[in-house]
């Protein structure tokens, strides 16, 4: 098998040289090792199966050879896929952007071919300008754009500073959706990482910094799977405004105005001079002097912790 | 004077017509407000109890009013309101079955009545070989809403009556859930000198409005949440109604409780009073004034 120091189409190299390092050497080596194992396993399994089936129709030796050839072919495909996976993965991660870019380029081309320049510019102005001019549409588009951004930022965080396993496999970043406060991203953790790692001191703050957000909260998203977590990224403060209760909507408009009211109360005793200064008797209605809890807590401990509260 | 109802049905004088109670049920989750991600928060109250804490002006009564308002629009829920401050729940006085002002003896009598109802219901269920009530059952549910428990459990009356009040309330919280008796209680700081910990710790749902210290927040939510980053001390004092809610899921969530203006409350309360007096679904009209007089 080839050594890791050899050149390859994807540019891994231990010598530096002229090649551009697309994937770091240890990762490339690890993938090559995996690809080699996958090649031999595929060769073995497919070769055996194909050989057995082919021997049924052909001469056993020819069948076995055919099986080996098929196995080697399929193994080579698997090998290539696994070796190329780090690069393919990057394409996969940027797929929405790539698709959008292609749509923009080909769309512009098509528009230019079918209309004169001013027509094309008009179409572009309409397609870009209309959503930008209409507030709700613009906010929706921006929210979705943030979802794309956040998934990249989270991937960067996981790769950069969140402890992970020896293989360096990153958590799977599942879809993101906009919320009124920001974004919500679901993540499937790989072996070697747990929610506790993300809850460690300072981790969510680092996530918030990396996501250009105000606050990040991490919580479980599934009662069944500990691996499925939810990351809530807060950019705006949706709780600042008053929340109106929907209960009055249940009241029909045509209720009678003669609503029952309690008997009125004379406006007597509403000010201090109206209440006589009498001696307080120790009847049942006398307010009992409360325990001096405030002084108690302050004398017991300066930070306000009172163990008796938990007693 | 003919009028057309929203459903398009011709009715005569609305005052003469039979009111149609709203379609809400206490088995529906109560709309509480929105969470910090802007999603609506619904709180299932059936078979549950809630303890609401927080400093004065944190929005406790607003939340309590939302819960009482939902229950008032449920035609099969009876309301027992205890409010030492009178005005927080006082707007519902005509819609409720029992309204207790700053009168601890009345409060104890009311809780005793609820306790007897609870015992009778359990005997009934046992006789029917059942373990809990369901929707559209033979009898409705009872909401016991208590604003400022501290008034009854630590301020009014003597120590004996306060203890009796706390014991009765604890019994209702502890045993009431399966027979549809729901307790929603609010107090500023439910520390052990205000309400017994044995009462405090059996509330399933917790709502902590803004508290002045992490310890106060922990007293409402339960020990250890402040250390895990959930302290209602961090809430902006100007953001009334915001607080940490422990409900389904068991992890505090920052929510903002919905707000009803006084006009809204009066409108809903009047409608509830009107439908409750006119409909014979739950108790007859002769029973209701009797209950009020007895109260």
Coordinates of C-alpha atoms in Angstrom, one line a residue:
Chain A
X1 CA 0.0 0.0 0.0
X2 CA 1.1 3.5 -0.5
X3 CA 2.9 5.4 2.2
X4 CA 1.5 8.5 3.8
X5 CA 4.4 10.5 2.6
X6 CA 3.4 10.0 -1.1
X7 CA 1.7 12.6 -3.0
X8 CA -1.9 12.4 -3.7
X9 CA -4.6 14.2 -5.7
X10 CA -5.8 15.9 -2.5
X11 CA -2.4 17.3 -1.7
X12 CA -1.5 15.7 1.6
X13 CA 2.2 15.7 2.1
X14 CA 4.6 15.3 5.0
X15 CA 7.4 17.0 3.1
X16 CA 5.8 20.4 2.6
X17 CA 7.1 20.8 -0.9
X18 CA 5.0 22.5 -3.5
X19 CA 1.7 20.8 -2.6
X20 CA -1.0 22.8 -0.8
X21 CA -2.1 21.1 2.4
X22 CA -5.8 20.8 2.1
X23 CA -6.2 18.3 4.9
X24 CA -3.8 18.1 7.8
X25 CA -1.4 15.2 7.7
X26 CA -2.6 13.3 10.8
X27 CA -6.2 13.4 9.6
X28 CA -5.2 12.4 6.1
X29 CA -3.2 9.5 7.6
X30 CA -6.1 8.4 9.7
X31 CA -8.5 8.5 6.7
X32 CA -6.0 6.6 4.6
X33 CA -5.8 3.9 7.2
X34 CA -9.5 3.7 7.4
X35 CA -9.8 3.6 3.6
X36 CA -7.3 0.8 3.5
X37 CA -9.2 -1.2 6.0
X38 CA -12.4 -0.5 4.1
X39 CA -10.8 -1.6 0.9
X40 CA -9.8 -5.0 2.2
X41 CA -13.1 -5.6 4.0
X42 CA -15.0 -4.7 0.9
X43 CA -12.7 -6.8 -1.2
X44 CA -13.2 -9.7 1.1
X45 CA -17.0 -9.5 1.5
X46 CA -17.9 -8.5 -2.0
X47 CA -15.3 -10.9 -3.5
X48 CA -16.7 -13.8 -1.5
X49 CA -20.3 -13.1 -2.2
X50 CA -19.8 -12.3 -5.9
X51 CA -17.5 -15.3 -6.3
X52 CA -20.1 -17.6 -4.7
X53 CA -22.9 -16.3 -6.9
X54 CA -20.8 -16.3 -10.1
X55 CA -19.6 -19.8 -9.4
X56 CA -23.2 -20.9 -9.6
X57 CA -23.3 -19.8 -13.3
X58 CA -19.7 -20.1 -14.4
X59 CA -16.7 -22.4 -13.8
X60 CA -15.8 -22.1 -10.1
X61 CA -12.3 -20.7 -10.9
X62 CA -13.6 -18.1 -13.3
X63 CA -16.3 -17.3 -10.9
X64 CA -13.8 -16.8 -8.0
X65 CA -11.7 -14.6 -10.3
X66 CA -14.7 -12.5 -11.3
X67 CA -15.6 -12.2 -7.6
X68 CA -12.0 -10.9 -6.8
X69 CA -12.2 -8.4 -9.7
X70 CA -15.6 -7.1 -8.6
X71 CA -14.5 -6.9 -5.0
X72 CA -11.4 -5.0 -5.9
X73 CA -13.4 -2.6 -8.1
X74 CA -15.9 -1.9 -5.4
X75 CA -13.1 -1.7 -2.8
X76 CA -11.4 0.9 -4.9
X77 CA -14.5 2.9 -5.1
X78 CA -15.0 2.7 -1.3
X79 CA -11.3 3.6 -0.8
X80 CA -11.5 6.6 -3.0
X81 CA -14.7 7.8 -1.3
X82 CA -13.2 7.5 2.2
X83 CA -9.9 9.1 1.2
X84 CA -11.7 11.9 -0.4
X85 CA -14.2 12.2 2.4
X86 CA -12.6 15.2 4.2
X87 CA -12.8 17.1 0.9
X88 CA -16.3 15.9 0.0
X89 CA -17.4 16.8 3.5
X90 CA -16.3 20.4 3.0
X91 CA -18.4 20.4 -0.2
X92 CA -21.3 19.0 1.8
X93 CA -21.0 21.6 4.5
X94 CA -21.0 24.4 2.0
X95 CA -23.6 22.9 -0.3
X96 CA -26.3 25.5 0.3
X97 CA -23.9 28.3 -0.5
X98 CA -22.5 26.4 -3.6
X99 CA -26.1 25.8 -4.8
X100 CA -27.0 29.5 -4.2
X101 CA -23.8 30.6 -6.0
X102 CA -24.6 28.3 -9.0
X103 CA -28.2 29.6 -9.1
X104 CA -26.9 33.2 -9.1
X105 CA -24.4 32.6 -11.9
X106 CA -26.6 30.4 -14.1
X107 CA -29.6 32.6 -13.4
X108 CA -27.8 35.7 -14.4
X109 CA -26.5 33.9 -17.5
X110 CA -30.0 32.8 -18.5
X111 CA -31.5 36.2 -17.9
X112 CA -28.8 37.9 -19.9
X113 CA -29.4 35.5 -22.8
X114 CA -33.1 36.1 -22.9
X115 CA -33.3 39.8 -22.2
X116 CA -31.2 42.9 -22.9
X117 CA -28.9 44.3 -20.2
X118 CA -31.5 46.7 -18.8
X119 CA -34.0 43.9 -18.5
X120 CA -31.6 41.7 -16.7
X121 CA -30.7 44.5 -14.3
X122 CA -34.4 45.1 -13.8
X123 CA -35.0 41.5 -13.0
X124 CA -32.1 41.5 -10.5
X125 CA -33.3 44.7 -8.9
X126 CA -36.7 43.2 -8.5
X127 CA -35.5 39.8 -7.2
X128 CA -33.1 41.4 -4.7
X129 CA -34.8 44.7 -4.1
X130 CA -38.4 43.6 -3.4
X131 CA -37.5 41.2 -0.5
X132 CA -35.1 43.8 0.8
X133 CA -37.7 46.5 0.8
X134 CA -40.5 44.5 2.5
X135 CA -39.6 44.3 6.2
X136 CA -41.1 40.9 7.1
X137 CA -39.7 39.2 4.0
X138 CA -36.3 40.8 4.6
X139 CA -36.2 39.7 8.3
X140 CA -37.2 36.2 7.3
X141 CA -34.5 35.9 4.7
X142 CA -32.0 37.3 7.1
X143 CA -33.1 34.8 9.7
X144 CA -32.5 32.0 7.3
X145 CA -29.2 33.4 6.3
X146 CA -28.2 33.5 10.0
X147 CA -29.1 29.8 10.2
X148 CA -26.5 29.1 7.5
X149 CA -23.9 31.2 9.3
X150 CA -24.5 29.7 12.7
X151 CA -24.1 26.2 11.5
X152 CA -20.6 27.1 10.1
X153 CA -19.7 28.9 13.3
X154 CA -20.8 26.0 15.5
X155 CA -18.7 23.6 13.3
X156 CA -15.8 25.9 13.8
X157 CA -16.3 25.9 17.6
X158 CA -16.5 22.1 17.8
X159 CA -13.4 21.8 15.8
X160 CA -11.5 24.5 17.6
X161 CA -12.1 24.2 21.3
X162 CA -14.6 21.6 22.3
X163 CA -13.0 18.4 23.4
X164 CA -13.8 15.6 21.2
X165 CA -12.7 12.0 20.6
X166 CA -9.4 10.6 19.2
X167 CA -10.6 10.3 15.7
X168 CA -11.5 14.0 15.6
X169 CA -15.0 13.2 14.5
X170 CA -17.1 16.3 14.9
X171 CA -20.7 16.3 16.1
X172 CA -23.3 16.2 13.3
X173 CA -24.8 19.6 12.9
X174 CA -28.4 18.9 12.1
X175 CA -30.8 21.5 10.7
X176 CA -31.2 25.0 12.1
X177 CA -34.3 27.0 12.3
X178 CA -34.9 30.7 13.1
X179 CA -36.7 31.6 16.3
X180 CA -37.9 35.0 17.3
X181 CA -34.9 35.3 19.6
X182 CA -32.3 34.0 17.2
X183 CA -31.7 30.5 16.0
X184 CA -32.2 27.0 17.2
X185 CA -29.8 24.3 16.0
X186 CA -30.0 20.6 16.7
X187 CA -26.8 18.7 17.1
X188 CA -26.1 15.0 17.2
X189 CA -23.1 14.3 19.5
X190 CA -20.6 11.7 18.5
X191 CA -19.0 9.3 21.0
X192 CA -16.6 11.1 23.2
X193 CA -18.7 14.2 23.8
X194 CA -21.7 14.8 26.1
X195 CA -23.9 17.6 27.1
X196 CA -21.9 18.0 30.2
X197 CA -18.8 18.9 28.1
X198 CA -20.8 21.8 26.6
X199 CA -22.2 22.9 29.9
X200 CA -18.7 23.2 31.4
X201 CA -17.7 26.6 32.8
X202 CA -17.4 29.1 30.0
X203 CA -18.2 26.8 27.1
X204 CA -21.5 28.3 26.2
X205 CA -20.1 31.8 26.6
X206 CA -17.4 30.9 24.1
X207 CA -20.1 29.5 21.8
X208 CA -21.9 32.8 22.1
X209 CA -18.8 34.7 21.2
X210 CA -18.1 32.5 18.2
X211 CA -21.7 32.8 17.0
X212 CA -21.7 36.6 17.4
X213 CA -24.7 36.2 19.7
X214 CA -25.8 37.5 23.0
X215 CA -26.3 34.2 24.8
X216 CA -26.2 30.5 24.0
X217 CA -28.1 27.8 25.8
X218 CA -27.5 24.1 25.4
X219 CA -30.1 21.5 26.4
X220 CA -31.2 18.0 25.6
X221 CA -33.6 17.8 22.7
X222 CA -34.8 14.3 23.2
X223 CA -35.8 12.2 26.1
X224 CA -34.7 9.1 24.3
X225 CA -31.3 10.0 23.0
X226 CA -28.7 11.7 25.1
X227 CA -26.8 12.5 21.9
X228 CA -29.5 14.7 20.5
X229 CA -29.0 18.2 21.9
X230 CA -30.5 21.6 21.1
X231 CA -28.5 24.8 20.9
X232 CA -30.5 28.0 21.3
X233 CA -28.7 31.1 20.1
X234 CA -30.2 34.3 21.4
X235 CA -29.5 37.5 19.6
X236 CA -32.6 39.5 20.4
X237 CA -34.7 40.0 23.6
X238 CA -38.2 38.8 22.8
X239 CA -39.3 39.1 26.4
X240 CA -38.9 42.9 26.5
X241 CA -42.4 43.5 25.1
X242 CA -45.7 43.0 26.9
X243 CA -47.3 39.6 26.2
X244 CA -51.0 40.1 25.8
X245 CA -53.2 37.3 27.2
X246 CA -55.6 35.8 24.7
X247 CA -58.2 35.2 27.3
X248 CA -60.3 38.3 26.5
X249 CA -60.7 36.9 23.0
X250 CA -62.8 34.1 24.4
X251 CA -65.4 36.7 25.6
X252 CA -68.1 37.4 23.0
X253 CA -68.8 41.0 22.1
X254 CA -72.5 40.8 22.9
X255 CA -72.5 40.1 26.6
X256 CA -75.0 42.2 28.6
X257 CA -73.7 45.3 30.3
X258 CA -75.6 44.5 33.5
X259 CA -72.7 42.6 35.0
X260 CA -73.3 41.7 38.6
X261 CA -71.3 43.8 41.0
X262 CA -70.7 43.5 44.7
X263 CA -72.4 46.0 47.1
X264 CA -70.6 49.3 47.2
X265 CA -68.5 50.2 50.1
X266 CA -68.7 53.6 51.8
X267 CA -65.5 55.6 51.6
X268 CA -64.8 55.6 55.3
X269 CA -61.6 54.7 57.0
X270 CA -59.5 55.3 53.9
X271 CA -57.1 57.7 55.5
X272 CA -55.1 57.6 58.7
X273 CA -57.1 60.2 60.7
X274 CA -60.3 58.1 60.1
X275 CA -58.8 55.1 62.0
X276 CA -58.8 55.6 65.8
X277 CA -55.7 55.1 67.8
X278 CA -56.6 52.1 70.0
X279 CA -54.6 49.9 72.1
X280 CA -53.7 46.6 70.4
X281 CA -55.1 43.5 72.2
X282 CA -53.6 40.2 71.7
X283 CA -56.5 38.7 69.9
X284 CA -56.4 36.2 67.2
X285 CA -56.4 38.9 64.6
X286 CA -53.3 40.6 65.9
X287 CA -50.5 40.2 63.4
X288 CA -47.9 37.9 65.0
X289 CA -44.4 39.4 65.0
X290 CA -42.5 37.6 62.4
X291 CA -39.2 35.9 63.1
X292 CA -36.4 38.3 62.4
X293 CA -35.3 36.4 59.3
X294 CA -33.4 39.3 57.7
X295 CA -31.3 39.9 60.7
X296 CA -30.9 36.2 61.1
X297 CA -29.5 35.7 57.6
X298 CA -27.2 38.7 57.8
X299 CA -25.7 37.6 61.1
X300 CA -25.4 34.0 60.1
X301 CA -23.6 34.5 56.9
X302 CA -22.7 37.5 54.9
X303 CA -23.7 36.1 51.5
X304 CA -27.3 35.7 52.4
X305 CA -27.3 31.9 52.5
X306 CA -29.5 30.6 55.2
X307 CA -29.3 26.8 55.6
X308 CA -32.6 26.8 57.5
X309 CA -34.4 27.7 54.3
X310 CA -33.5 24.3 53.0
X311 CA -34.2 22.5 56.3
Chain B
X1 CA -83.7 44.4 20.0
X2 CA -82.3 41.7 17.8
X3 CA -78.6 41.0 17.8
X4 CA -76.4 38.7 15.8
X5 CA -73.9 36.6 17.7
X6 CA -70.5 36.1 16.4
X7 CA -71.6 32.7 15.1
X8 CA -74.3 34.4 13.0
X9 CA -77.2 33.1 15.1
X10 CA -80.1 35.5 15.5
X11 CA -80.7 36.1 19.2
X12 CA -83.1 38.3 20.9
X13 CA -81.9 40.5 23.8
X14 CA -78.6 39.1 24.7
X15 CA -79.4 39.6 28.4
X16 CA -82.3 37.2 28.0
X17 CA -80.5 34.6 26.0
X18 CA -78.8 31.6 27.5
X19 CA -75.1 32.4 27.5
X20 CA -72.8 30.0 25.8
X21 CA -69.8 29.4 28.0
X22 CA -66.4 29.4 26.4
X23 CA -65.1 26.2 25.1
X24 CA -62.1 26.2 27.4
X25 CA -61.4 23.3 29.7
X26 CA -59.0 23.0 32.6
X27 CA -57.7 19.9 30.8
X28 CA -56.4 22.3 28.1
X29 CA -53.0 23.7 29.0
X30 CA -53.1 27.2 30.2
X31 CA -51.5 29.8 28.0
X32 CA -48.8 31.3 30.2
X33 CA -46.8 33.5 27.9
X34 CA -43.8 33.2 25.7
X35 CA -40.4 31.7 26.4
X36 CA -37.1 33.4 25.7
X37 CA -37.1 32.0 22.2
X38 CA -40.4 33.6 21.5
X39 CA -42.4 30.3 21.5
X40 CA -45.7 30.2 23.3
X41 CA -45.6 28.4 26.6
X42 CA -48.6 26.3 27.7
X43 CA -48.8 25.0 31.2
X44 CA -50.9 21.9 31.9
X45 CA -52.6 22.6 35.2
X46 CA -54.8 19.6 35.6
X47 CA -53.3 17.1 38.2
X48 CA -50.7 19.8 39.0
X49 CA -50.1 22.6 41.5
X50 CA -47.9 25.7 41.0
X51 CA -46.0 27.8 43.4
X52 CA -45.2 31.3 42.3
X53 CA -42.5 33.3 44.0
X54 CA -40.7 36.6 43.5
X55 CA -40.1 40.0 44.8
X56 CA -43.0 42.5 45.0
X57 CA -43.8 43.7 41.5
X58 CA -42.3 40.7 39.9
X59 CA -45.5 39.7 38.1
X60 CA -46.7 37.0 40.5
X61 CA -50.3 38.3 40.6
X62 CA -50.4 38.8 36.9
X63 CA -49.5 35.1 36.4
X64 CA -52.0 34.1 39.0
X65 CA -54.7 36.2 37.2
X66 CA -53.9 34.4 34.0
X67 CA -54.4 31.0 35.6
X68 CA -57.5 32.1 37.4
X69 CA -58.8 33.7 34.2
X70 CA -58.4 30.5 32.3
X71 CA -60.1 28.5 35.0
X72 CA -62.9 31.1 35.2
X73 CA -63.6 30.5 31.5
X74 CA -63.8 26.8 32.1
X75 CA -67.5 26.1 32.8
X76 CA -66.7 23.0 34.9
X77 CA -64.2 24.6 37.3
X78 CA -65.1 26.1 40.6
X79 CA -63.0 28.9 42.0
X80 CA -61.9 29.3 45.6
X81 CA -59.8 32.5 45.7
X82 CA -57.9 33.5 48.8
X83 CA -56.3 36.9 48.7
X84 CA -55.1 38.7 51.8
X85 CA -54.5 41.7 49.6
X86 CA -58.1 41.6 48.3
X87 CA -57.4 43.5 45.1
X88 CA -55.2 41.0 43.2
X89 CA -57.9 38.4 42.8
X90 CA -60.8 40.7 43.9
X91 CA -61.8 41.4 40.3
X92 CA -62.9 37.8 40.1
X93 CA -65.1 38.0 43.2
X94 CA -68.4 37.7 41.3
X95 CA -67.2 34.9 39.1
X96 CA -65.8 32.8 41.9
X97 CA -67.5 30.5 44.2
X98 CA -65.7 31.5 47.4
X99 CA -63.7 34.6 47.8
X100 CA -61.6 35.0 51.0
X101 CA -60.3 38.3 51.9
X102 CA -58.0 39.0 54.9
X103 CA -59.9 36.7 57.2
X104 CA -57.9 33.6 58.3
X105 CA -61.0 32.0 59.9
X106 CA -62.8 32.2 56.6
X107 CA -59.7 30.8 54.8
X108 CA -59.6 27.9 57.2
X109 CA -63.3 27.2 56.8
X110 CA -63.0 27.3 53.1
X111 CA -60.0 25.0 53.0
X112 CA -61.8 22.6 55.4
X113 CA -64.7 22.5 52.9
X114 CA -62.4 21.8 50.1
X115 CA -60.8 19.0 52.1
X116 CA -64.2 17.4 52.9
X117 CA -65.1 17.6 49.2
X118 CA -61.8 15.9 48.4
X119 CA -62.4 13.2 50.9
X120 CA -65.9 12.6 49.6
X121 CA -64.6 12.5 46.0
X122 CA -62.0 9.9 46.9
X123 CA -64.6 7.8 48.6
X124 CA -66.7 8.1 45.5
X125 CA -63.9 7.1 43.2
X126 CA -63.0 4.1 45.5
X127 CA -66.6 3.0 45.3
X128 CA -66.4 3.2 41.5
X129 CA -63.0 1.4 41.5
X130 CA -61.3 4.3 39.9
X131 CA -58.1 6.1 40.7
X132 CA -58.6 9.6 39.3
X133 CA -61.1 11.8 37.5
X134 CA -61.1 12.5 33.8
X135 CA -62.6 15.1 31.5
X136 CA -66.4 15.4 31.5
X137 CA -66.5 13.5 34.8
X138 CA -69.5 13.5 37.1
X139 CA -68.1 16.5 39.0
X140 CA -65.9 19.4 37.9
X141 CA -62.6 20.6 39.1
X142 CA -61.8 23.1 41.8
X143 CA -59.1 25.7 41.6
X144 CA -57.8 27.0 44.9
X145 CA -55.8 30.1 44.1
X146 CA -54.0 31.8 47.0
X147 CA -52.2 35.1 46.6
X148 CA -49.7 35.9 49.3
X149 CA -49.8 32.7 51.3
X150 CA -47.5 34.4 53.9
X151 CA -50.5 36.5 55.0
X152 CA -52.4 33.4 56.1
X153 CA -49.4 31.2 57.1
X154 CA -47.3 33.7 58.9
X155 CA -49.1 37.0 59.6
X156 CA -52.8 36.8 60.3
X157 CA -54.2 35.0 63.3
X158 CA -52.2 33.2 66.0
X159 CA -49.7 30.5 65.5
X160 CA -52.3 27.7 65.9
X161 CA -54.5 29.0 63.1
X162 CA -51.5 29.6 60.9
X163 CA -50.3 26.1 61.4
X164 CA -53.8 24.8 60.8
X165 CA -54.0 26.8 57.6
X166 CA -50.6 25.4 56.4
X167 CA -51.6 21.9 57.3
X168 CA -54.9 22.1 55.4
X169 CA -53.3 23.6 52.4
X170 CA -50.6 21.0 52.4
X171 CA -53.1 18.3 52.6
X172 CA -55.0 19.7 49.6
X173 CA -51.8 20.1 47.6
X174 CA -50.7 16.6 48.5
X175 CA -53.9 14.7 47.9
X176 CA -56.0 16.9 45.7
X177 CA -54.5 16.3 42.3
X178 CA -56.3 13.0 41.4
X179 CA -59.7 14.5 42.2
X180 CA -59.1 17.6 40.2
X181 CA -58.3 20.0 43.0
X182 CA -55.6 22.4 41.7
X183 CA -53.7 24.7 43.9
X184 CA -52.0 27.8 42.6
X185 CA -50.2 29.7 45.3
X186 CA -48.1 32.9 45.3
X187 CA -45.9 34.4 47.9
X188 CA -42.9 36.6 47.8
X189 CA -40.3 34.4 49.4
X190 CA -41.4 30.9 50.4
X191 CA -38.7 30.4 53.0
X192 CA -39.2 28.0 55.9
X193 CA -40.3 30.8 58.3
X194 CA -43.1 31.8 55.9
X195 CA -44.5 28.4 54.8
X196 CA -43.4 25.0 56.0
X197 CA -40.9 23.3 53.7
X198 CA -43.2 20.3 53.7
X199 CA -45.8 22.4 52.0
X200 CA -43.3 24.2 49.7
X201 CA -41.6 21.2 48.4
X202 CA -44.7 19.4 47.1
X203 CA -45.6 21.9 44.5
X204 CA -44.8 20.4 41.1
X205 CA -44.6 23.5 39.0
X206 CA -42.5 26.5 40.1
X207 CA -42.3 30.0 38.8
X208 CA -39.7 32.4 40.2
X209 CA -40.2 36.0 39.2
X210 CA -37.3 38.3 39.8
X211 CA -35.7 37.6 43.2
X212 CA -33.2 39.8 45.0
X213 CA -30.8 37.0 45.8
X214 CA -29.7 33.7 44.3
X215 CA -30.8 32.0 47.5
X216 CA -34.3 33.4 47.2
X217 CA -34.4 32.1 43.7
X218 CA -33.3 28.7 44.8
X219 CA -35.9 28.7 47.6
X220 CA -38.6 29.0 44.9
X221 CA -37.1 26.8 42.3
X222 CA -35.4 24.3 44.5
X223 CA -31.9 23.9 45.8
X224 CA -29.0 24.0 43.4
X225 CA -30.5 25.8 40.3
X226 CA -28.6 29.0 40.9
X227 CA -25.4 27.1 40.9
X228 CA -26.4 25.7 37.5
X229 CA -26.9 29.1 36.1
X230 CA -30.7 29.4 36.7
X231 CA -31.1 32.3 39.0
X232 CA -34.0 34.7 38.7
X233 CA -31.8 37.3 40.3
X234 CA -30.5 38.0 36.8
X235 CA -33.8 39.1 35.5
X236 CA -34.2 42.8 34.7
X237 CA -36.3 44.4 37.5
X238 CA -38.2 46.4 34.9
X239 CA -39.2 43.3 33.0
X240 CA -42.2 42.5 35.0
X241 CA -43.7 39.1 34.4
X242 CA -40.4 37.5 33.3
X243 CA -39.3 34.6 35.4
X244 CA -38.0 31.1 35.5
X245 CA -40.5 28.4 35.1
X246 CA -40.0 24.8 36.1
X247 CA -42.7 22.7 34.4
X248 CA -42.6 19.8 32.0
X249 CA -39.0 18.9 31.3
X250 CA -38.0 19.8 34.8
X251 CA -35.4 22.4 33.7
X252 CA -36.1 26.1 34.4
X253 CA -37.0 28.1 31.3
X254 CA -37.1 31.8 31.1
X255 CA -40.6 32.9 30.3
X256 CA -42.6 36.0 30.2
X257 CA -46.1 35.7 31.7
X258 CA -49.0 37.1 29.7
X259 CA -50.5 40.2 31.1
X260 CA -54.2 41.2 31.3
X261 CA -55.2 44.8 31.9
X262 CA -57.7 45.5 34.6
X263 CA -60.3 46.1 31.9
X264 CA -59.5 42.8 30.3
X265 CA -59.9 41.0 33.7
X266 CA -63.2 42.8 34.4
X267 CA -64.5 41.9 31.0
X268 CA -63.5 38.2 31.3
X269 CA -64.7 38.1 34.9
X270 CA -68.1 39.6 34.1
X271 CA -68.5 37.2 31.2
X272 CA -67.5 34.3 33.5
X273 CA -69.9 35.5 36.2
X274 CA -72.7 35.8 33.7
X275 CA -72.2 32.3 32.1
X276 CA -71.6 30.7 35.5
X277 CA -74.8 32.0 36.9
X278 CA -76.9 31.3 33.9
X279 CA -75.7 27.8 33.0
X280 CA -76.8 24.9 35.0
X281 CA -73.9 22.8 33.9
X282 CA -72.1 23.0 37.1
X283 CA -74.3 23.5 40.1
X284 CA -77.7 25.1 39.9
X285 CA -78.3 28.8 40.4
X286 CA -79.8 28.1 43.8
X287 CA -76.6 26.4 44.9
X288 CA -74.3 29.2 43.9
X289 CA -75.7 32.0 46.1
X290 CA -76.0 29.5 48.9
X291 CA -72.4 28.7 48.5
X292 CA -71.6 32.4 48.6
X293 CA -73.7 33.0 51.7
X294 CA -72.2 30.1 53.5
X295 CA -68.8 31.6 52.6

